[in-house]
């Protein structure tokens, strides 16, 4: 009887572990109404330790017509310079998000051994226009056990919707 109970317990633990890795974080960026050039937007991940220090983890998305415009997003440039290769940055680059539009990206809950839903991670977002105003203060602490939530912020991105979803099979 004890062997069966232990096997059932192990099976439950295995299934719950596999279930957590089958999750994704859907991140929807909602761009404000506006005129003129469409904004360049960069989204990256940081981890905060017990003392409040933040460590750059990874760039999750770059949205602009050309990489050369990202030099104006100084905070991201400074943080990502030490931890990322240009090859990785090129792999997450996407087209500009037009004004009054929405762009959704999906990232795994577990990235390179980091469980994004353990309550210690935050999304950072910078947005700006070429030779225009740059906004760098949009921060989202990803809540532990998030299901769905909307975060409002400054800049060309008016809000970000986060939702935990199952990976498509």
mmCIF file with all atom_site columns, C-alpha atoms in Angstrom:
data_model
loop_
_atom_site.group_PDB
_atom_site.id
_atom_site.type_symbol
_atom_site.label_atom_id
_atom_site.label_alt_id
_atom_site.label_comp_id
_atom_site.label_asym_id
_atom_site.label_entity_id
_atom_site.label_seq_id
_atom_site.pdbx_PDB_ins_code
_atom_site.Cartn_x
_atom_site.Cartn_y
_atom_site.Cartn_z
_atom_site.occupancy
_atom_site.B_iso_or_equiv
_atom_site.pdbx_formal_charge
_atom_site.auth_seq_id
_atom_site.auth_comp_id
_atom_site.auth_asym_id
_atom_site.auth_atom_id
_atom_site.pdbx_PDB_model_num
ATOM 1   C CA . UNK A 1 1   ? 0.000  0.000  0.000   1.00 0.00 ? 1   UNK A CA 1
ATOM 2   C CA . UNK A 1 2   ? 2.851  2.404  0.881   1.00 0.00 ? 2   UNK A CA 1
ATOM 3   C CA . UNK A 1 3   ? 4.522  1.697  -2.482  1.00 0.00 ? 3   UNK A CA 1
ATOM 4   C CA . UNK A 1 4   ? 1.335  2.572  -4.359  1.00 0.00 ? 4   UNK A CA 1
ATOM 5   C CA . UNK A 1 5   ? 0.867  5.777  -2.332  1.00 0.00 ? 5   UNK A CA 1
ATOM 6   C CA . UNK A 1 6   ? 4.461  6.792  -3.001  1.00 0.00 ? 6   UNK A CA 1
ATOM 7   C CA . UNK A 1 7   ? 4.060  6.076  -6.720  1.00 0.00 ? 7   UNK A CA 1
ATOM 8   C CA . UNK A 1 8   ? 0.826  8.095  -6.854  1.00 0.00 ? 8   UNK A CA 1
ATOM 9   C CA . UNK A 1 9   ? 2.519  10.983 -5.053  1.00 0.00 ? 9   UNK A CA 1
ATOM 10  C CA . UNK A 1 10  ? 5.459  10.897 -7.478  1.00 0.00 ? 10  UNK A CA 1
ATOM 11  C CA . UNK A 1 11  ? 3.081  10.812 -10.435 1.00 0.00 ? 11  UNK A CA 1
ATOM 12  C CA . UNK A 1 12  ? 1.176  13.839 -9.081  1.00 0.00 ? 12  UNK A CA 1
ATOM 13  C CA . UNK A 1 13  ? 4.418  15.758 -8.551  1.00 0.00 ? 13  UNK A CA 1
ATOM 14  C CA . UNK A 1 14  ? 5.652  14.886 -12.031 1.00 0.00 ? 14  UNK A CA 1
ATOM 15  C CA . UNK A 1 15  ? 2.378  16.022 -13.623 1.00 0.00 ? 15  UNK A CA 1
ATOM 16  C CA . UNK A 1 16  ? 2.337  19.283 -11.683 1.00 0.00 ? 16  UNK A CA 1
ATOM 17  C CA . UNK A 1 17  ? 5.954  19.985 -12.693 1.00 0.00 ? 17  UNK A CA 1
ATOM 18  C CA . UNK A 1 18  ? 5.198  19.282 -16.344 1.00 0.00 ? 18  UNK A CA 1
ATOM 19  C CA . UNK A 1 19  ? 2.068  21.447 -16.179 1.00 0.00 ? 19  UNK A CA 1
ATOM 20  C CA . UNK A 1 20  ? 4.080  24.474 -15.079 1.00 0.00 ? 20  UNK A CA 1
ATOM 21  C CA . UNK A 1 21  ? 6.484  24.118 -17.999 1.00 0.00 ? 21  UNK A CA 1
ATOM 22  C CA . UNK A 1 22  ? 3.541  24.004 -20.416 1.00 0.00 ? 22  UNK A CA 1
ATOM 23  C CA . UNK A 1 23  ? 2.678  27.623 -19.616 1.00 0.00 ? 23  UNK A CA 1
ATOM 24  C CA . UNK A 1 24  ? 3.461  30.775 -21.532 1.00 0.00 ? 24  UNK A CA 1
ATOM 25  C CA . UNK A 1 25  ? 3.233  34.416 -20.691 1.00 0.00 ? 25  UNK A CA 1
ATOM 26  C CA . UNK A 1 26  ? 1.230  36.358 -23.297 1.00 0.00 ? 26  UNK A CA 1
ATOM 27  C CA . UNK A 1 27  ? 2.439  39.961 -23.279 1.00 0.00 ? 27  UNK A CA 1
ATOM 28  C CA . UNK A 1 28  ? 0.270  42.444 -25.179 1.00 0.00 ? 28  UNK A CA 1
ATOM 29  C CA . UNK A 1 29  ? 1.670  45.922 -25.775 1.00 0.00 ? 29  UNK A CA 1
ATOM 30  C CA . UNK A 1 30  ? -1.022 48.537 -26.413 1.00 0.00 ? 30  UNK A CA 1
ATOM 31  C CA . UNK A 1 31  ? 0.369  51.608 -28.186 1.00 0.00 ? 31  UNK A CA 1
ATOM 32  C CA . UNK A 1 32  ? -1.224 55.038 -27.672 1.00 0.00 ? 32  UNK A CA 1
ATOM 33  C CA . UNK A 1 33  ? -2.919 57.117 -30.348 1.00 0.00 ? 33  UNK A CA 1
ATOM 34  C CA . UNK A 1 34  ? -0.574 59.593 -31.934 1.00 0.00 ? 34  UNK A CA 1
ATOM 35  C CA . UNK A 1 35  ? 0.831  61.169 -35.035 1.00 0.00 ? 35  UNK A CA 1
ATOM 36  C CA . UNK A 1 36  ? 4.206  61.274 -36.702 1.00 0.00 ? 36  UNK A CA 1
ATOM 37  C CA . UNK A 1 37  ? 6.741  58.471 -36.578 1.00 0.00 ? 37  UNK A CA 1
ATOM 38  C CA . UNK A 1 38  ? 5.740  55.207 -34.954 1.00 0.00 ? 38  UNK A CA 1
ATOM 39  C CA . UNK A 1 39  ? 7.606  54.580 -31.709 1.00 0.00 ? 39  UNK A CA 1
ATOM 40  C CA . UNK A 1 40  ? 10.518 52.245 -31.172 1.00 0.00 ? 40  UNK A CA 1
ATOM 41  C CA . UNK A 1 41  ? 9.858  49.912 -28.253 1.00 0.00 ? 41  UNK A CA 1
ATOM 42  C CA . UNK A 1 42  ? 12.100 47.534 -26.339 1.00 0.00 ? 42  UNK A CA 1
ATOM 43  C CA . UNK A 1 43  ? 10.948 45.009 -23.729 1.00 0.00 ? 43  UNK A CA 1
ATOM 44  C CA . UNK A 1 44  ? 13.367 43.198 -21.438 1.00 0.00 ? 44  UNK A CA 1
ATOM 45  C CA . UNK A 1 45  ? 13.441 41.004 -18.346 1.00 0.00 ? 45  UNK A CA 1
ATOM 46  C CA . UNK A 1 46  ? 15.207 41.667 -15.036 1.00 0.00 ? 46  UNK A CA 1
ATOM 47  C CA . UNK A 1 47  ? 15.434 39.764 -11.761 1.00 0.00 ? 47  UNK A CA 1
ATOM 48  C CA . UNK A 1 48  ? 15.350 41.472 -8.382  1.00 0.00 ? 48  UNK A CA 1
ATOM 49  C CA . UNK A 1 49  ? 17.245 39.977 -5.436  1.00 0.00 ? 49  UNK A CA 1
ATOM 50  C CA . UNK A 1 50  ? 16.396 40.224 -1.718  1.00 0.00 ? 50  UNK A CA 1
ATOM 51  C CA . UNK A 1 51  ? 18.330 43.484 -1.399  1.00 0.00 ? 51  UNK A CA 1
ATOM 52  C CA . UNK A 1 52  ? 16.513 45.167 -4.297  1.00 0.00 ? 52  UNK A CA 1
ATOM 53  C CA . UNK A 1 53  ? 19.369 44.881 -6.806  1.00 0.00 ? 53  UNK A CA 1
ATOM 54  C CA . UNK A 1 54  ? 18.240 44.154 -10.336 1.00 0.00 ? 54  UNK A CA 1
ATOM 55  C CA . UNK A 1 55  ? 20.052 41.983 -12.839 1.00 0.00 ? 55  UNK A CA 1
ATOM 56  C CA . UNK A 1 56  ? 19.433 42.101 -16.576 1.00 0.00 ? 56  UNK A CA 1
ATOM 57  C CA . UNK A 1 57  ? 18.298 38.670 -17.836 1.00 0.00 ? 57  UNK A CA 1
ATOM 58  C CA . UNK A 1 58  ? 17.249 38.958 -21.466 1.00 0.00 ? 58  UNK A CA 1
ATOM 59  C CA . UNK A 1 59  ? 15.753 41.146 -24.173 1.00 0.00 ? 59  UNK A CA 1
ATOM 60  C CA . UNK A 1 60  ? 12.281 39.854 -25.019 1.00 0.00 ? 60  UNK A CA 1
ATOM 61  C CA . UNK A 1 61  ? 11.351 42.115 -27.908 1.00 0.00 ? 61  UNK A CA 1
ATOM 62  C CA . UNK A 1 62  ? 12.570 45.017 -30.038 1.00 0.00 ? 62  UNK A CA 1
ATOM 63  C CA . UNK A 1 63  ? 10.104 46.784 -32.276 1.00 0.00 ? 63  UNK A CA 1
ATOM 64  C CA . UNK A 1 64  ? 11.336 49.388 -34.752 1.00 0.00 ? 64  UNK A CA 1
ATOM 65  C CA . UNK A 1 65  ? 12.046 49.888 -38.411 1.00 0.00 ? 65  UNK A CA 1
ATOM 66  C CA . UNK A 1 66  ? 15.811 49.721 -37.884 1.00 0.00 ? 66  UNK A CA 1
ATOM 67  C CA . UNK A 1 67  ? 18.251 48.654 -35.169 1.00 0.00 ? 67  UNK A CA 1
ATOM 68  C CA . UNK A 1 68  ? 20.203 51.911 -35.442 1.00 0.00 ? 68  UNK A CA 1
ATOM 69  C CA . UNK A 1 69  ? 17.403 53.790 -33.677 1.00 0.00 ? 69  UNK A CA 1
ATOM 70  C CA . UNK A 1 70  ? 17.851 51.817 -30.446 1.00 0.00 ? 70  UNK A CA 1
ATOM 71  C CA . UNK A 1 71  ? 20.927 53.823 -29.478 1.00 0.00 ? 71  UNK A CA 1
ATOM 72  C CA . UNK A 1 72  ? 18.465 56.409 -28.129 1.00 0.00 ? 72  UNK A CA 1
ATOM 73  C CA . UNK A 1 73  ? 17.033 53.895 -25.638 1.00 0.00 ? 73  UNK A CA 1
ATOM 74  C CA . UNK A 1 74  ? 19.990 54.426 -23.333 1.00 0.00 ? 74  UNK A CA 1
ATOM 75  C CA . UNK A 1 75  ? 18.799 52.476 -20.259 1.00 0.00 ? 75  UNK A CA 1
ATOM 76  C CA . UNK A 1 76  ? 18.265 49.262 -22.220 1.00 0.00 ? 76  UNK A CA 1
ATOM 77  C CA . UNK A 1 77  ? 21.520 49.789 -24.127 1.00 0.00 ? 77  UNK A CA 1
ATOM 78  C CA . UNK A 1 78  ? 23.430 50.115 -20.869 1.00 0.00 ? 78  UNK A CA 1
ATOM 79  C CA . UNK A 1 79  ? 21.820 47.103 -19.190 1.00 0.00 ? 79  UNK A CA 1
ATOM 80  C CA . UNK A 1 80  ? 21.882 44.731 -22.164 1.00 0.00 ? 80  UNK A CA 1
ATOM 81  C CA . UNK A 1 81  ? 25.398 45.521 -23.329 1.00 0.00 ? 81  UNK A CA 1
ATOM 82  C CA . UNK A 1 82  ? 27.089 43.211 -20.802 1.00 0.00 ? 82  UNK A CA 1
ATOM 83  C CA . UNK A 1 83  ? 24.696 40.287 -20.973 1.00 0.00 ? 83  UNK A CA 1
ATOM 84  C CA . UNK A 1 84  ? 23.662 39.808 -24.575 1.00 0.00 ? 84  UNK A CA 1
ATOM 85  C CA . UNK A 1 85  ? 25.093 39.172 -27.973 1.00 0.00 ? 85  UNK A CA 1
ATOM 86  C CA . UNK A 1 86  ? 23.922 41.092 -31.008 1.00 0.00 ? 86  UNK A CA 1
ATOM 87  C CA . UNK A 1 87  ? 22.898 37.725 -32.478 1.00 0.00 ? 87  UNK A CA 1
ATOM 88  C CA . UNK A 1 88  ? 20.292 37.211 -29.725 1.00 0.00 ? 88  UNK A CA 1
ATOM 89  C CA . UNK A 1 89  ? 19.032 40.774 -30.066 1.00 0.00 ? 89  UNK A CA 1
ATOM 90  C CA . UNK A 1 90  ? 18.577 40.272 -33.822 1.00 0.00 ? 90  UNK A CA 1
ATOM 91  C CA . UNK A 1 91  ? 16.552 37.128 -33.133 1.00 0.00 ? 91  UNK A CA 1
ATOM 92  C CA . UNK A 1 92  ? 13.895 38.998 -31.108 1.00 0.00 ? 92  UNK A CA 1
ATOM 93  C CA . UNK A 1 93  ? 13.626 42.068 -33.321 1.00 0.00 ? 93  UNK A CA 1
ATOM 94  C CA . UNK A 1 94  ? 10.200 42.715 -34.834 1.00 0.00 ? 94  UNK A CA 1
ATOM 95  C CA . UNK A 1 95  ? 8.416  45.255 -36.993 1.00 0.00 ? 95  UNK A CA 1
ATOM 96  C CA . UNK A 1 96  ? 7.391  48.634 -35.631 1.00 0.00 ? 96  UNK A CA 1
ATOM 97  C CA . UNK A 1 97  ? 4.076  48.639 -33.763 1.00 0.00 ? 97  UNK A CA 1
ATOM 98  C CA . UNK A 1 98  ? 1.872  51.298 -35.326 1.00 0.00 ? 98  UNK A CA 1
ATOM 99  C CA . UNK A 1 99  ? 0.152  53.967 -33.246 1.00 0.00 ? 99  UNK A CA 1
ATOM 100 C CA . UNK A 1 100 ? -3.162 52.833 -31.719 1.00 0.00 ? 100 UNK A CA 1
ATOM 101 C CA . UNK A 1 101 ? -2.279 49.174 -32.350 1.00 0.00 ? 101 UNK A CA 1
ATOM 102 C CA . UNK A 1 102 ? -1.592 46.148 -30.225 1.00 0.00 ? 102 UNK A CA 1
ATOM 103 C CA . UNK A 1 103 ? 1.187  43.563 -30.460 1.00 0.00 ? 103 UNK A CA 1
ATOM 104 C CA . UNK A 1 104 ? 1.203  40.289 -28.519 1.00 0.00 ? 104 UNK A CA 1
ATOM 105 C CA . UNK A 1 105 ? 4.264  38.143 -27.981 1.00 0.00 ? 105 UNK A CA 1
ATOM 106 C CA . UNK A 1 106 ? 4.434  34.798 -26.185 1.00 0.00 ? 106 UNK A CA 1
ATOM 107 C CA . UNK A 1 107 ? 7.335  33.747 -24.013 1.00 0.00 ? 107 UNK A CA 1
ATOM 108 C CA . UNK A 1 108 ? 7.763  30.541 -22.012 1.00 0.00 ? 108 UNK A CA 1
ATOM 109 C CA . UNK A 1 109 ? 7.157  30.695 -18.273 1.00 0.00 ? 109 UNK A CA 1
ATOM 110 C CA . UNK A 1 110 ? 10.618 29.192 -17.810 1.00 0.00 ? 110 UNK A CA 1
ATOM 111 C CA . UNK A 1 111 ? 13.403 30.983 -19.687 1.00 0.00 ? 111 UNK A CA 1
ATOM 112 C CA . UNK A 1 112 ? 16.953 29.684 -19.347 1.00 0.00 ? 112 UNK A CA 1
ATOM 113 C CA . UNK A 1 113 ? 16.187 28.246 -15.890 1.00 0.00 ? 113 UNK A CA 1
ATOM 114 C CA . UNK A 1 114 ? 14.272 31.334 -14.712 1.00 0.00 ? 114 UNK A CA 1
ATOM 115 C CA . UNK A 1 115 ? 10.672 30.759 -13.561 1.00 0.00 ? 115 UNK A CA 1
ATOM 116 C CA . UNK A 1 116 ? 9.037  34.086 -14.402 1.00 0.00 ? 116 UNK A CA 1
ATOM 117 C CA . UNK A 1 117 ? 6.146  33.443 -12.020 1.00 0.00 ? 117 UNK A CA 1
ATOM 118 C CA . UNK A 1 118 ? 8.156  33.090 -8.810  1.00 0.00 ? 118 UNK A CA 1
ATOM 119 C CA . UNK A 1 119 ? 7.570  36.749 -7.840  1.00 0.00 ? 119 UNK A CA 1
ATOM 120 C CA . UNK A 1 120 ? 11.147 38.027 -8.348  1.00 0.00 ? 120 UNK A CA 1
ATOM 121 C CA . UNK A 1 121 ? 11.052 39.114 -11.990 1.00 0.00 ? 121 UNK A CA 1
ATOM 122 C CA . UNK A 1 122 ? 10.049 42.320 -13.669 1.00 0.00 ? 122 UNK A CA 1
ATOM 123 C CA . UNK A 1 123 ? 9.440  43.445 -17.206 1.00 0.00 ? 123 UNK A CA 1
ATOM 124 C CA . UNK A 1 124 ? 11.041 46.730 -18.241 1.00 0.00 ? 124 UNK A CA 1
ATOM 125 C CA . UNK A 1 125 ? 9.883  48.744 -21.192 1.00 0.00 ? 125 UNK A CA 1
ATOM 126 C CA . UNK A 1 126 ? 11.379 51.730 -22.990 1.00 0.00 ? 126 UNK A CA 1
ATOM 127 C CA . UNK A 1 127 ? 9.682  53.573 -25.807 1.00 0.00 ? 127 UNK A CA 1
ATOM 128 C CA . UNK A 1 128 ? 10.719 56.566 -27.852 1.00 0.00 ? 128 UNK A CA 1
ATOM 129 C CA . UNK A 1 129 ? 10.756 58.275 -31.194 1.00 0.00 ? 129 UNK A CA 1
ATOM 130 C CA . UNK A 1 130 ? 13.796 59.064 -33.306 1.00 0.00 ? 130 UNK A CA 1
ATOM 131 C CA . UNK A 1 131 ? 15.177 62.370 -32.009 1.00 0.00 ? 131 UNK A CA 1
ATOM 132 C CA . UNK A 1 132 ? 12.103 62.634 -29.766 1.00 0.00 ? 132 UNK A CA 1
ATOM 133 C CA . UNK A 1 133 ? 11.037 61.938 -26.206 1.00 0.00 ? 133 UNK A CA 1
ATOM 134 C CA . UNK A 1 134 ? 12.133 58.644 -24.636 1.00 0.00 ? 134 UNK A CA 1
ATOM 135 C CA . UNK A 1 135 ? 10.213 56.969 -21.798 1.00 0.00 ? 135 UNK A CA 1
ATOM 136 C CA . UNK A 1 136 ? 12.168 54.501 -19.631 1.00 0.00 ? 136 UNK A CA 1
ATOM 137 C CA . UNK A 1 137 ? 10.202 54.172 -16.387 1.00 0.00 ? 137 UNK A CA 1
ATOM 138 C CA . UNK A 1 138 ? 7.581  51.536 -17.309 1.00 0.00 ? 138 UNK A CA 1
ATOM 139 C CA . UNK A 1 139 ? 8.220  48.650 -14.884 1.00 0.00 ? 139 UNK A CA 1
ATOM 140 C CA . UNK A 1 140 ? 6.005  45.660 -14.231 1.00 0.00 ? 140 UNK A CA 1
ATOM 141 C CA . UNK A 1 141 ? 6.697  43.349 -11.325 1.00 0.00 ? 141 UNK A CA 1
ATOM 142 C CA . UNK A 1 142 ? 5.375  39.999 -12.499 1.00 0.00 ? 142 UNK A CA 1
ATOM 143 C CA . UNK A 1 143 ? 3.158  38.778 -9.658  1.00 0.00 ? 143 UNK A CA 1
ATOM 144 C CA . UNK A 1 144 ? 3.661  35.302 -8.291  1.00 0.00 ? 144 UNK A CA 1
ATOM 145 C CA . UNK A 1 145 ? 0.921  33.012 -9.612  1.00 0.00 ? 145 UNK A CA 1
ATOM 146 C CA . UNK A 1 146 ? -0.275 35.590 -12.159 1.00 0.00 ? 146 UNK A CA 1
ATOM 147 C CA . UNK A 1 147 ? -3.304 34.632 -14.223 1.00 0.00 ? 147 UNK A CA 1
ATOM 148 C CA . UNK A 1 148 ? -4.167 37.886 -16.044 1.00 0.00 ? 148 UNK A CA 1
ATOM 149 C CA . UNK A 1 149 ? -3.633 41.563 -15.312 1.00 0.00 ? 149 UNK A CA 1
ATOM 150 C CA . UNK A 1 150 ? -3.348 44.927 -17.098 1.00 0.00 ? 150 UNK A CA 1
ATOM 151 C CA . UNK A 1 151 ? -0.638 47.451 -16.223 1.00 0.00 ? 151 UNK A CA 1
ATOM 152 C CA . UNK A 1 152 ? -0.816 51.115 -17.281 1.00 0.00 ? 152 UNK A CA 1
ATOM 153 C CA . UNK A 1 153 ? 2.258  53.206 -17.779 1.00 0.00 ? 153 UNK A CA 1
ATOM 154 C CA . UNK A 1 154 ? 3.877  56.268 -19.283 1.00 0.00 ? 154 UNK A CA 1
ATOM 155 C CA . UNK A 1 155 ? 5.176  56.683 -22.779 1.00 0.00 ? 155 UNK A CA 1
ATOM 156 C CA . UNK A 1 156 ? 4.048  55.527 -26.162 1.00 0.00 ? 156 UNK A CA 1
ATOM 157 C CA . UNK A 1 157 ? 2.899  52.193 -24.731 1.00 0.00 ? 157 UNK A CA 1
ATOM 158 C CA . UNK A 1 158 ? -0.222 53.041 -22.744 1.00 0.00 ? 158 UNK A CA 1
ATOM 159 C CA . UNK A 1 159 ? -0.739 49.592 -21.217 1.00 0.00 ? 159 UNK A CA 1
ATOM 160 C CA . UNK A 1 160 ? 0.555  46.046 -21.094 1.00 0.00 ? 160 UNK A CA 1
ATOM 161 C CA . UNK A 1 161 ? -1.713 43.048 -20.650 1.00 0.00 ? 161 UNK A CA 1
ATOM 162 C CA . UNK A 1 162 ? -0.108 39.971 -19.083 1.00 0.00 ? 162 UNK A CA 1
ATOM 163 C CA . UNK A 1 163 ? -1.831 36.626 -19.178 1.00 0.00 ? 163 UNK A CA 1
ATOM 164 C CA . UNK A 1 164 ? -0.670 33.115 -18.378 1.00 0.00 ? 164 UNK A CA 1
ATOM 165 C CA . UNK A 1 165 ? -1.824 30.663 -21.038 1.00 0.00 ? 165 UNK A CA 1
ATOM 166 C CA . UNK A 1 166 ? -1.207 27.047 -21.947 1.00 0.00 ? 166 UNK A CA 1
ATOM 167 C CA . UNK A 1 167 ? 1.332  26.422 -24.708 1.00 0.00 ? 167 UNK A CA 1
ATOM 168 C CA . UNK A 1 168 ? -0.275 25.374 -27.968 1.00 0.00 ? 168 UNK A CA 1
ATOM 169 C CA . UNK A 1 169 ? 0.223  21.652 -28.563 1.00 0.00 ? 169 UNK A CA 1
#
